[in-house]
């Protein structure tokens, strides 16, 4: 079931979202200061491409300063994008699993530092 979910997700939502995060990661990596932010973008992009069957273990406390900088420079907009997409997906019963993935990605988009992506 997760393979079918990943394929549908990739075709409908994941390709554009993942490529957006890859492009954002490349932009962040232009400066030396932005490299940690770019690395997080690449991590999240991998999750956006294929989110089913993966979980995000979060521990945001020790990276609070980096998360605050992230929120100021784009994290809030990415969070809102995934929340809106999740709400739209949840309109139908078939879309609820996809909406849940959007909400998982919304949390990571708001505060990505301290999160580890693991297989479920």
mmCIF file of N, CA, C and O in Angstrom, residues 22-120:
data_model
loop_
_atom_site.group_PDB
_atom_site.id
_atom_site.type_symbol
_atom_site.label_atom_id
_atom_site.label_comp_id
_atom_site.label_asym_id
_atom_site.label_seq_id
_atom_site.Cartn_x
_atom_site.Cartn_y
_atom_site.Cartn_z
ATOM 1 N N UNK A 22 14.807 21.088 -3.349
ATOM 2 C CA UNK A 22 16.154 20.926 -3.891
ATOM 3 C C UNK A 22 16.677 22.275 -4.383
ATOM 4 O O UNK A 22 17.823 22.653 -4.100
ATOM 5 N N UNK A 23 15.846 23.019 -5.100
ATOM 6 C CA UNK A 23 16.248 24.343 -5.579
ATOM 7 C C UNK A 23 16.542 25.277 -4.401
ATOM 8 O O UNK A 23 17.533 26.019 -4.419
ATOM 9 N N UNK A 24 15.699 25.234 -3.373
ATOM 10 C CA UNK A 24 15.923 26.055 -2.189
ATOM 11 C C UNK A 24 17.220 25.660 -1.490
ATOM 12 O O UNK A 24 17.975 26.523 -1.025
ATOM 13 N N UNK A 25 17.511 24.367 -1.435
ATOM 14 C CA UNK A 25 18.762 23.908 -0.833
ATOM 15 C C UNK A 25 19.983 24.388 -1.596
ATOM 16 O O UNK A 25 20.991 24.774 -1.000
ATOM 17 N N UNK A 26 19.903 24.396 -2.912
ATOM 18 C CA UNK A 26 21.015 24.897 -3.722
ATOM 19 C C UNK A 26 21.229 26.385 -3.464
ATOM 20 O O UNK A 26 22.362 26.847 -3.318
ATOM 21 N N UNK A 27 20.146 27.134 -3.370
ATOM 22 C CA UNK A 27 20.257 28.569 -3.091
ATOM 23 C C UNK A 27 20.874 28.805 -1.713
ATOM 24 O O UNK A 27 21.749 29.662 -1.556
ATOM 25 N N UNK A 28 20.442 28.035 -0.705
ATOM 26 C CA UNK A 28 21.001 28.187 0.638
ATOM 27 C C UNK A 28 22.484 27.848 0.647
ATOM 28 O O UNK A 28 23.259 28.448 1.391
ATOM 29 N N UNK A 29 22.912 26.873 -0.143
ATOM 30 C CA UNK A 29 24.308 26.420 -0.120
ATOM 31 C C UNK A 29 25.268 27.362 -0.842
ATOM 32 O O UNK A 29 26.479 27.115 -0.846
ATOM 33 N N UNK A 30 24.767 28.430 -1.425
ATOM 34 C CA UNK A 30 25.655 29.387 -2.086
ATOM 35 C C UNK A 30 26.586 30.043 -1.075
ATOM 36 O O UNK A 30 27.753 30.278 -1.358
ATOM 37 N N UNK A 31 26.081 30.322 0.108
ATOM 38 C CA UNK A 31 26.923 30.929 1.140
ATOM 39 C C UNK A 31 27.360 29.867 2.140
ATOM 40 O O UNK A 31 26.691 28.852 2.334
ATOM 41 N N UNK A 32 28.464 30.122 2.804
ATOM 42 C CA UNK A 32 28.962 29.182 3.802
ATOM 43 C C UNK A 32 28.007 29.110 4.990
ATOM 44 O O UNK A 32 27.753 28.035 5.534
ATOM 45 N N UNK A 33 27.444 30.229 5.379
ATOM 46 C CA UNK A 33 26.526 30.261 6.512
ATOM 47 C C UNK A 33 25.251 29.472 6.218
ATOM 48 O O UNK A 33 24.655 28.881 7.107
ATOM 49 N N UNK A 34 24.841 29.429 4.960
ATOM 50 C CA UNK A 34 23.606 28.755 4.583
ATOM 51 C C UNK A 34 23.721 27.266 4.367
ATOM 52 O O UNK A 34 22.704 26.590 4.161
ATOM 53 N N UNK A 35 24.919 26.705 4.429
ATOM 54 C CA UNK A 35 25.092 25.271 4.146
ATOM 55 C C UNK A 35 24.279 24.375 5.088
ATOM 56 O O UNK A 35 23.636 23.429 4.623
ATOM 57 N N UNK A 36 24.234 24.628 6.402
ATOM 58 C CA UNK A 36 23.384 23.778 7.245
ATOM 59 C C UNK A 36 21.905 23.838 6.850
ATOM 60 O O UNK A 36 21.195 22.827 6.904
ATOM 61 N N UNK A 37 21.447 24.999 6.426
ATOM 62 C CA UNK A 37 20.065 25.147 5.993
ATOM 63 C C UNK A 37 19.834 24.395 4.685
ATOM 64 O O UNK A 37 18.800 23.760 4.492
ATOM 65 N N UNK A 38 20.807 24.453 3.781
ATOM 66 C CA UNK A 38 20.708 23.724 2.525
ATOM 67 C C UNK A 38 20.675 22.225 2.727
ATOM 68 O O UNK A 38 19.915 21.505 2.078
ATOM 69 N N UNK A 39 21.487 21.726 3.673
ATOM 70 C CA UNK A 39 21.488 20.294 3.969
ATOM 71 C C UNK A 39 20.126 19.848 4.482
ATOM 72 O O UNK A 39 19.641 18.771 4.121
ATOM 73 N N UNK A 40 19.487 20.667 5.320
ATOM 74 C CA UNK A 40 18.151 20.326 5.816
ATOM 75 C C UNK A 40 17.146 20.313 4.658
ATOM 76 O O UNK A 40 16.247 19.476 4.635
ATOM 77 N N UNK A 41 17.289 21.229 3.719
ATOM 78 C CA UNK A 41 16.394 21.245 2.557
ATOM 79 C C UNK A 41 16.515 19.946 1.765
ATOM 80 O O UNK A 41 15.508 19.390 1.326
ATOM 81 N N UNK A 42 17.740 19.457 1.590
ATOM 82 C CA UNK A 42 17.926 18.215 0.851
ATOM 83 C C UNK A 42 17.342 17.026 1.606
ATOM 84 O O UNK A 42 16.768 16.118 1.005
ATOM 85 N N UNK A 43 17.466 17.030 2.938
ATOM 86 C CA UNK A 43 16.873 15.964 3.755
ATOM 87 C C UNK A 43 15.355 15.951 3.618
ATOM 88 O O UNK A 43 14.746 14.897 3.434
ATOM 89 N N UNK A 44 14.765 17.128 3.715
ATOM 90 C CA UNK A 44 13.309 17.229 3.615
ATOM 91 C C UNK A 44 12.852 16.893 2.201
ATOM 92 O O UNK A 44 11.797 16.282 2.019
ATOM 93 N N UNK A 45 13.636 17.251 1.194
ATOM 94 C CA UNK A 45 13.270 16.936 -0.190
ATOM 95 C C UNK A 45 13.145 15.430 -0.380
ATOM 96 O O UNK A 45 12.218 14.949 -1.039
ATOM 97 N N UNK A 46 14.054 14.661 0.198
ATOM 98 C CA UNK A 46 13.960 13.209 0.108
ATOM 99 C C UNK A 46 12.687 12.678 0.727
ATOM 100 O O UNK A 46 12.069 11.742 0.215
ATOM 101 N N UNK A 47 12.270 13.297 1.819
ATOM 102 C CA UNK A 47 11.015 12.890 2.458
ATOM 103 C C UNK A 47 9.817 13.335 1.635
ATOM 104 O O UNK A 47 8.827 12.611 1.550
ATOM 105 N N UNK A 48 9.897 14.487 1.020
ATOM 106 C CA UNK A 48 8.778 14.973 0.217
ATOM 107 C C UNK A 48 8.575 14.094 -1.013
ATOM 108 O O UNK A 48 7.444 13.829 -1.416
ATOM 109 N N UNK A 49 9.649 13.620 -1.627
ATOM 110 C CA UNK A 49 9.506 12.769 -2.804
ATOM 111 C C UNK A 49 8.769 11.471 -2.470
ATOM 112 O O UNK A 49 7.908 11.037 -3.221
ATOM 113 N N UNK A 50 9.123 10.821 -1.369
ATOM 114 C CA UNK A 50 8.562 9.520 -1.002
ATOM 115 C C UNK A 50 8.225 9.486 0.489
ATOM 116 O O UNK A 50 8.946 8.896 1.279
ATOM 117 N N UNK A 51 7.114 10.080 0.949
ATOM 118 C CA UNK A 51 6.855 10.192 2.392
ATOM 119 C C UNK A 51 6.239 8.967 3.054
ATOM 120 O O UNK A 51 6.369 8.793 4.262
ATOM 121 N N UNK A 52 5.570 8.113 2.296
ATOM 122 C CA UNK A 52 4.888 6.973 2.921
ATOM 123 C C UNK A 52 5.906 5.939 3.368
ATOM 124 O O UNK A 52 6.836 5.598 2.653
ATOM 125 N N UNK A 53 5.723 5.420 4.573
ATOM 126 C CA UNK A 53 6.637 4.430 5.124
ATOM 127 C C UNK A 53 7.807 5.055 5.866
ATOM 128 O O UNK A 53 8.723 4.365 6.265
ATOM 129 N N UNK A 54 7.794 6.368 6.050
ATOM 130 C CA UNK A 54 8.850 7.054 6.787
ATOM 131 C C UNK A 54 8.223 7.880 7.894
ATOM 132 O O UNK A 54 7.106 8.364 7.772
ATOM 133 N N UNK A 55 8.960 8.027 8.972
ATOM 134 C CA UNK A 55 8.514 8.879 10.065
ATOM 135 C C UNK A 55 9.608 9.910 10.336
ATOM 136 O O UNK A 55 10.773 9.709 10.000
ATOM 137 N N UNK A 56 9.218 10.993 10.945
ATOM 138 C CA UNK A 56 10.172 12.047 11.313
ATOM 139 C C UNK A 56 10.227 12.111 12.828
ATOM 140 O O UNK A 56 9.256 12.478 13.483
ATOM 141 N N UNK A 57 11.348 11.720 13.384
ATOM 142 C CA UNK A 57 11.566 11.791 14.823
ATOM 143 C C UNK A 57 12.098 13.186 15.134
ATOM 144 O O UNK A 57 13.130 13.595 14.603
ATOM 145 N N UNK A 58 11.392 13.919 15.959
ATOM 146 C CA UNK A 58 11.724 15.323 16.179
ATOM 147 C C UNK A 58 12.265 15.570 17.584
ATOM 148 O O UNK A 58 11.777 15.010 18.555
ATOM 149 N N UNK A 59 13.292 16.395 17.646
ATOM 150 C CA UNK A 59 13.863 16.888 18.895
ATOM 151 C C UNK A 59 14.346 18.308 18.615
ATOM 152 O O UNK A 59 15.491 18.533 18.246
ATOM 153 N N UNK A 60 13.441 19.255 18.731
ATOM 154 C CA UNK A 60 13.722 20.610 18.282
ATOM 155 C C UNK A 60 14.437 21.473 19.319
ATOM 156 O O UNK A 60 14.898 22.543 19.015
ATOM 157 N N UNK A 61 14.537 21.032 20.542
ATOM 158 C CA UNK A 61 15.042 21.872 21.617
ATOM 159 C C UNK A 61 16.483 22.318 21.465
ATOM 160 O O UNK A 61 16.810 23.471 21.701
ATOM 161 N N UNK A 62 17.377 21.420 21.065
ATOM 162 C CA UNK A 62 18.787 21.778 21.037
ATOM 163 C C UNK A 62 19.189 22.603 19.814
ATOM 164 O O UNK A 62 20.310 23.082 19.749
ATOM 165 N N UNK A 63 18.295 22.778 18.868
ATOM 166 C CA UNK A 63 18.581 23.566 17.662
ATOM 167 C C UNK A 63 17.638 24.758 17.542
ATOM 168 O O UNK A 63 17.263 25.152 16.445
ATOM 169 N N UNK A 64 17.272 25.339 18.653
ATOM 170 C CA UNK A 64 16.250 26.399 18.663
ATOM 171 C C UNK A 64 16.666 27.623 17.855
ATOM 172 O O UNK A 64 15.851 28.185 17.113
ATOM 173 N N UNK A 65 17.913 28.033 17.940
ATOM 174 C CA UNK A 65 18.354 29.232 17.220
ATOM 175 C C UNK A 65 18.271 29.017 15.715
ATOM 176 O O UNK A 65 17.799 29.889 14.975
ATOM 177 N N UNK A 66 18.722 27.860 15.247
ATOM 178 C CA UNK A 66 18.649 27.569 13.811
ATOM 179 C C UNK A 66 17.202 27.498 13.335
ATOM 180 O O UNK A 66 16.871 27.973 12.241
ATOM 181 N N UNK A 67 16.324 26.918 14.152
ATOM 182 C CA UNK A 67 14.909 26.853 13.782
ATOM 183 C C UNK A 67 14.272 28.235 13.718
ATOM 184 O O UNK A 67 13.449 28.498 12.849
ATOM 185 N N UNK A 68 14.656 29.126 14.617
ATOM 186 C CA UNK A 68 14.112 30.488 14.580
ATOM 187 C C UNK A 68 14.573 31.212 13.321
ATOM 188 O O UNK A 68 13.779 31.889 12.657
ATOM 189 N N UNK A 69 15.848 31.061 12.972
ATOM 190 C CA UNK A 69 16.342 31.674 11.728
ATOM 191 C C UNK A 69 15.590 31.096 10.531
ATOM 192 O O UNK A 69 15.207 31.819 9.603
ATOM 193 N N UNK A 70 15.361 29.781 10.530
ATOM 194 C CA UNK A 70 14.630 29.122 9.445
ATOM 195 C C UNK A 70 13.216 29.676 9.323
ATOM 196 O O UNK A 70 12.750 29.950 8.223
ATOM 197 N N UNK A 71 12.524 29.842 10.444
ATOM 198 C CA UNK A 71 11.153 30.357 10.420
ATOM 199 C C UNK A 71 11.134 31.761 9.826
ATOM 200 O O UNK A 71 10.265 32.086 9.012
ATOM 201 N N UNK A 72 12.093 32.594 10.203
ATOM 202 C CA UNK A 72 12.135 33.968 9.711
ATOM 203 C C UNK A 72 12.366 34.010 8.204
ATOM 204 O O UNK A 72 11.742 34.795 7.487
ATOM 205 N N UNK A 73 13.233 33.164 7.689
ATOM 206 C CA UNK A 73 13.604 33.208 6.280
ATOM 207 C C UNK A 73 12.909 32.153 5.419
ATOM 208 O O UNK A 73 13.516 31.577 4.522
ATOM 209 N N UNK A 74 11.656 31.893 5.657
ATOM 210 C CA UNK A 74 10.895 31.059 4.739
ATOM 211 C C UNK A 74 10.156 29.886 5.325
ATOM 212 O O UNK A 74 9.309 29.309 4.664
ATOM 213 N N UNK A 75 10.460 29.511 6.538
ATOM 214 C CA UNK A 75 9.815 28.343 7.127
ATOM 215 C C UNK A 75 8.323 28.518 7.339
ATOM 216 O O UNK A 75 7.540 27.579 7.170
ATOM 217 N N UNK A 76 7.910 29.714 7.692
ATOM 218 C CA UNK A 76 6.490 29.965 7.939
ATOM 219 C C UNK A 76 5.668 29.807 6.662
ATOM 220 O O UNK A 76 4.594 29.203 6.669
ATOM 221 N N UNK A 77 6.196 30.313 5.549
ATOM 222 C CA UNK A 77 5.483 30.188 4.276
ATOM 223 C C UNK A 77 5.373 28.734 3.833
ATOM 224 O O UNK A 77 4.330 28.298 3.348
ATOM 225 N N UNK A 78 6.449 27.966 4.014
ATOM 226 C CA UNK A 78 6.417 26.552 3.650
ATOM 227 C C UNK A 78 5.445 25.788 4.541
ATOM 228 O O UNK A 78 4.719 24.904 4.075
ATOM 229 N N UNK A 79 5.424 26.130 5.821
ATOM 230 C CA UNK A 79 4.485 25.524 6.756
ATOM 231 C C UNK A 79 3.048 25.764 6.304
ATOM 232 O O UNK A 79 2.239 24.842 6.236
ATOM 233 N N UNK A 80 2.722 27.016 5.995
ATOM 234 C CA UNK A 80 1.367 27.351 5.555
ATOM 235 C C UNK A 80 0.997 26.645 4.255
ATOM 236 O O UNK A 80 -0.141 26.208 4.075
ATOM 237 N N UNK A 81 1.969 26.500 3.339
ATOM 238 C CA UNK A 81 1.712 25.809 2.079
ATOM 239 C C UNK A 81 1.284 24.359 2.337
ATOM 240 O O UNK A 81 0.298 23.885 1.774
ATOM 241 N N UNK A 82 1.993 23.670 3.221
ATOM 242 C CA UNK A 82 1.655 22.277 3.502
ATOM 243 C C UNK A 82 0.367 22.145 4.304
ATOM 244 O O UNK A 82 -0.375 21.179 4.127
ATOM 245 N N UNK A 83 0.083 23.082 5.193
ATOM 246 C CA UNK A 83 -1.174 23.033 5.945
ATOM 247 C C UNK A 83 -2.362 23.212 5.005
ATOM 248 O O UNK A 83 -3.358 22.482 5.090
ATOM 249 N N UNK A 84 -2.257 24.162 4.088
ATOM 250 C CA UNK A 84 -3.342 24.385 3.117
ATOM 251 C C UNK A 84 -3.496 23.169 2.210
ATOM 252 O O UNK A 84 -4.615 22.709 1.956
ATOM 253 N N UNK A 85 -2.372 22.621 1.730
ATOM 254 C CA UNK A 85 -2.442 21.431 0.878
ATOM 255 C C UNK A 85 -3.045 20.251 1.641
ATOM 256 O O UNK A 85 -3.863 19.498 1.097
ATOM 257 N N UNK A 86 -2.676 20.090 2.911
ATOM 258 C CA UNK A 86 -3.232 19.016 3.726
ATOM 259 C C UNK A 86 -4.730 19.173 3.930
ATOM 260 O O UNK A 86 -5.487 18.198 3.881
ATOM 261 N N UNK A 87 -5.173 20.410 4.164
ATOM 262 C CA UNK A 87 -6.607 20.653 4.337
ATOM 263 C C UNK A 87 -7.358 20.352 3.044
ATOM 264 O O UNK A 87 -8.452 19.770 3.072
ATOM 265 N N UNK A 88 -6.777 20.707 1.921
ATOM 266 C CA UNK A 88 -7.428 20.409 0.633
ATOM 267 C C UNK A 88 -7.477 18.908 0.379
ATOM 268 O O UNK A 88 -8.470 18.392 -0.133
ATOM 269 N N UNK A 89 -6.417 18.201 0.719
ATOM 270 C CA UNK A 89 -6.411 16.752 0.538
ATOM 271 C C UNK A 89 -7.463 16.092 1.418
ATOM 272 O O UNK A 89 -8.078 15.106 1.032
ATOM 273 N N UNK A 90 -7.687 16.602 2.613
ATOM 274 C CA UNK A 90 -8.603 15.972 3.568
ATOM 275 C C UNK A 90 -10.075 16.223 3.253
ATOM 276 O O UNK A 90 -10.942 15.728 3.980
ATOM 277 N N UNK A 91 -10.369 16.938 2.196
ATOM 278 C CA UNK A 91 -11.767 17.164 1.817
ATOM 279 C C UNK A 91 -12.437 15.845 1.450
ATOM 280 O O UNK A 91 -13.596 15.617 1.757
ATOM 281 N N UNK A 92 -11.691 14.950 0.802
ATOM 282 C CA UNK A 92 -12.255 13.657 0.417
ATOM 283 C C UNK A 92 -11.692 12.563 1.319
ATOM 284 O O UNK A 92 -10.607 12.700 1.883
ATOM 285 N N UNK A 93 -12.409 11.470 1.424
ATOM 286 C CA UNK A 93 -11.957 10.350 2.249
ATOM 287 C C UNK A 93 -10.696 9.721 1.660
ATOM 288 O O UNK A 93 -9.772 9.355 2.389
ATOM 289 N N UNK A 94 -10.622 9.627 0.355
ATOM 290 C CA UNK A 94 -9.459 9.031 -0.297
ATOM 291 C C UNK A 94 -8.210 9.877 -0.080
ATOM 292 O O UNK A 94 -7.102 9.364 0.004
ATOM 293 N N UNK A 95 -8.375 11.174 0.058
ATOM 294 C CA UNK A 95 -7.244 12.071 0.215
ATOM 295 C C UNK A 95 -6.715 12.204 1.628
ATOM 296 O O UNK A 95 -5.676 12.829 1.843
ATOM 297 N N UNK A 96 -7.389 11.611 2.617
ATOM 298 C CA UNK A 96 -6.968 11.769 4.013
ATOM 299 C C UNK A 96 -5.542 11.262 4.267
ATOM 300 O O UNK A 96 -4.760 11.959 4.926
ATOM 301 N N UNK A 97 -5.107 10.105 3.745
ATOM 302 C CA UNK A 97 -3.710 9.711 3.971
ATOM 303 C C UNK A 97 -2.713 10.711 3.384
ATOM 304 O O UNK A 97 -1.658 10.953 3.960
ATOM 305 N N UNK A 98 -3.062 11.308 2.255
ATOM 306 C CA UNK A 98 -2.187 12.302 1.650
ATOM 307 C C UNK A 98 -2.175 13.585 2.484
ATOM 308 O O UNK A 98 -1.143 14.233 2.627
ATOM 309 N N UNK A 99 -3.324 13.942 3.034
ATOM 310 C CA UNK A 99 -3.399 15.099 3.919
ATOM 311 C C UNK A 99 -2.559 14.904 5.174
ATOM 312 O O UNK A 99 -1.883 15.831 5.635
ATOM 313 N N UNK A 100 -2.568 13.693 5.720
ATOM 314 C CA UNK A 100 -1.760 13.405 6.899
ATOM 315 C C UNK A 100 -0.271 13.550 6.591
ATOM 316 O O UNK A 100 0.494 14.047 7.416
ATOM 317 N N UNK A 101 0.128 13.156 5.386
ATOM 318 C CA UNK A 101 1.528 13.335 4.988
ATOM 319 C C UNK A 101 1.872 14.816 4.878
ATOM 320 O O UNK A 101 2.965 15.240 5.244
ATOM 321 N N UNK A 102 0.929 15.608 4.358
ATOM 322 C CA UNK A 102 1.151 17.054 4.267
ATOM 323 C C UNK A 102 1.331 17.667 5.652
ATOM 324 O O UNK A 102 2.191 18.531 5.840
ATOM 325 N N UNK A 103 0.541 17.215 6.616
ATOM 326 C CA UNK A 103 0.663 17.756 7.964
ATOM 327 C C UNK A 103 1.988 17.346 8.604
ATOM 328 O O UNK A 103 2.601 18.118 9.340
ATOM 329 N N UNK A 104 2.466 16.123 8.310
ATOM 330 C CA UNK A 104 3.774 15.686 8.796
ATOM 331 C C UNK A 104 4.868 16.578 8.215
ATOM 332 O O UNK A 104 5.777 17.020 8.923
ATOM 333 N N UNK A 105 4.749 16.879 6.924
ATOM 334 C CA UNK A 105 5.735 17.731 6.272
ATOM 335 C C UNK A 105 5.618 19.183 6.728
ATOM 336 O O UNK A 105 6.605 19.916 6.711
ATOM 337 N N UNK A 106 4.428 19.599 7.139
ATOM 338 C CA UNK A 106 4.246 20.970 7.626
ATOM 339 C C UNK A 106 5.069 21.190 8.891
ATOM 340 O O UNK A 106 5.712 22.237 9.044
ATOM 341 N N UNK A 107 5.060 20.218 9.789
ATOM 342 C CA UNK A 107 5.844 20.348 11.027
ATOM 343 C C UNK A 107 7.331 20.439 10.691
ATOM 344 O O UNK A 107 8.052 21.266 11.245
ATOM 345 N N UNK A 108 7.789 19.619 9.770
ATOM 346 C CA UNK A 108 9.195 19.665 9.378
ATOM 347 C C UNK A 108 9.530 20.951 8.639
ATOM 348 O O UNK A 108 10.653 21.443 8.726
ATOM 349 N N UNK A 109 8.585 21.489 7.893
ATOM 350 C CA UNK A 109 8.830 22.732 7.176
ATOM 351 C C UNK A 109 8.930 23.912 8.127
ATOM 352 O O UNK A 109 9.599 24.893 7.821
ATOM 353 N N UNK A 110 8.266 23.824 9.251
ATOM 354 C CA UNK A 110 8.319 24.919 10.217
ATOM 355 C C UNK A 110 9.626 24.889 11.007
ATOM 356 O O UNK A 110 10.269 25.917 11.179
ATOM 357 N N UNK A 111 10.021 23.709 11.470
ATOM 358 C CA UNK A 111 11.237 23.587 12.274
ATOM 359 C C UNK A 111 11.993 22.311 11.890
ATOM 360 O O UNK A 111 11.815 21.271 12.514
ATOM 361 N N UNK A 112 12.854 22.383 10.868
ATOM 362 C CA UNK A 112 13.506 21.163 10.387
ATOM 363 C C UNK A 112 14.735 20.714 11.192
ATOM 364 O O UNK A 112 15.126 19.558 11.122
ATOM 365 N N UNK A 113 15.335 21.615 11.954
ATOM 366 C CA UNK A 113 16.553 21.244 12.665
ATOM 367 C C UNK A 113 16.219 20.414 13.899
ATOM 368 O O UNK A 113 15.343 20.757 14.669
ATOM 369 N N UNK A 114 16.936 19.332 14.062
ATOM 370 C CA UNK A 114 16.682 18.412 15.167
ATOM 371 C C UNK A 114 15.796 17.243 14.754
ATOM 372 O O UNK A 114 15.494 16.387 15.565
ATOM 373 N N UNK A 115 15.360 17.195 13.504
ATOM 374 C CA UNK A 115 14.490 16.115 13.029
ATOM 375 C C UNK A 115 15.331 15.063 12.305
ATOM 376 O O UNK A 115 16.239 15.387 11.550
ATOM 377 N N UNK A 116 15.023 13.826 12.545
ATOM 378 C CA UNK A 116 15.661 12.691 11.880
ATOM 379 C C UNK A 116 14.595 11.908 11.137
ATOM 380 O O UNK A 116 13.576 11.558 11.721
ATOM 381 N N UNK A 117 14.822 11.631 9.870
ATOM 382 C CA UNK A 117 13.876 10.869 9.066
ATOM 383 C C UNK A 117 14.285 9.395 9.147
ATOM 384 O O UNK A 117 15.428 9.044 8.894
ATOM 385 N N UNK A 118 13.313 8.549 9.530
ATOM 386 C CA UNK A 118 13.561 7.119 9.691
ATOM 387 C C UNK A 118 12.492 6.329 8.968
ATOM 388 O O UNK A 118 11.398 6.823 8.735
ATOM 389 N N UNK A 119 12.817 5.090 8.631
ATOM 390 C CA UNK A 119 11.809 4.213 8.055
ATOM 391 C C UNK A 119 10.878 3.734 9.151
ATOM 392 O O UNK A 119 11.299 3.470 10.273
ATOM 393 N N UNK A 120 9.608 3.623 8.800
ATOM 394 C CA UNK A 120 8.605 3.209 9.799
ATOM 395 C C UNK A 120 8.705 1.745 10.116
ATOM 396 O O UNK A 120 9.175 0.936 9.441
#
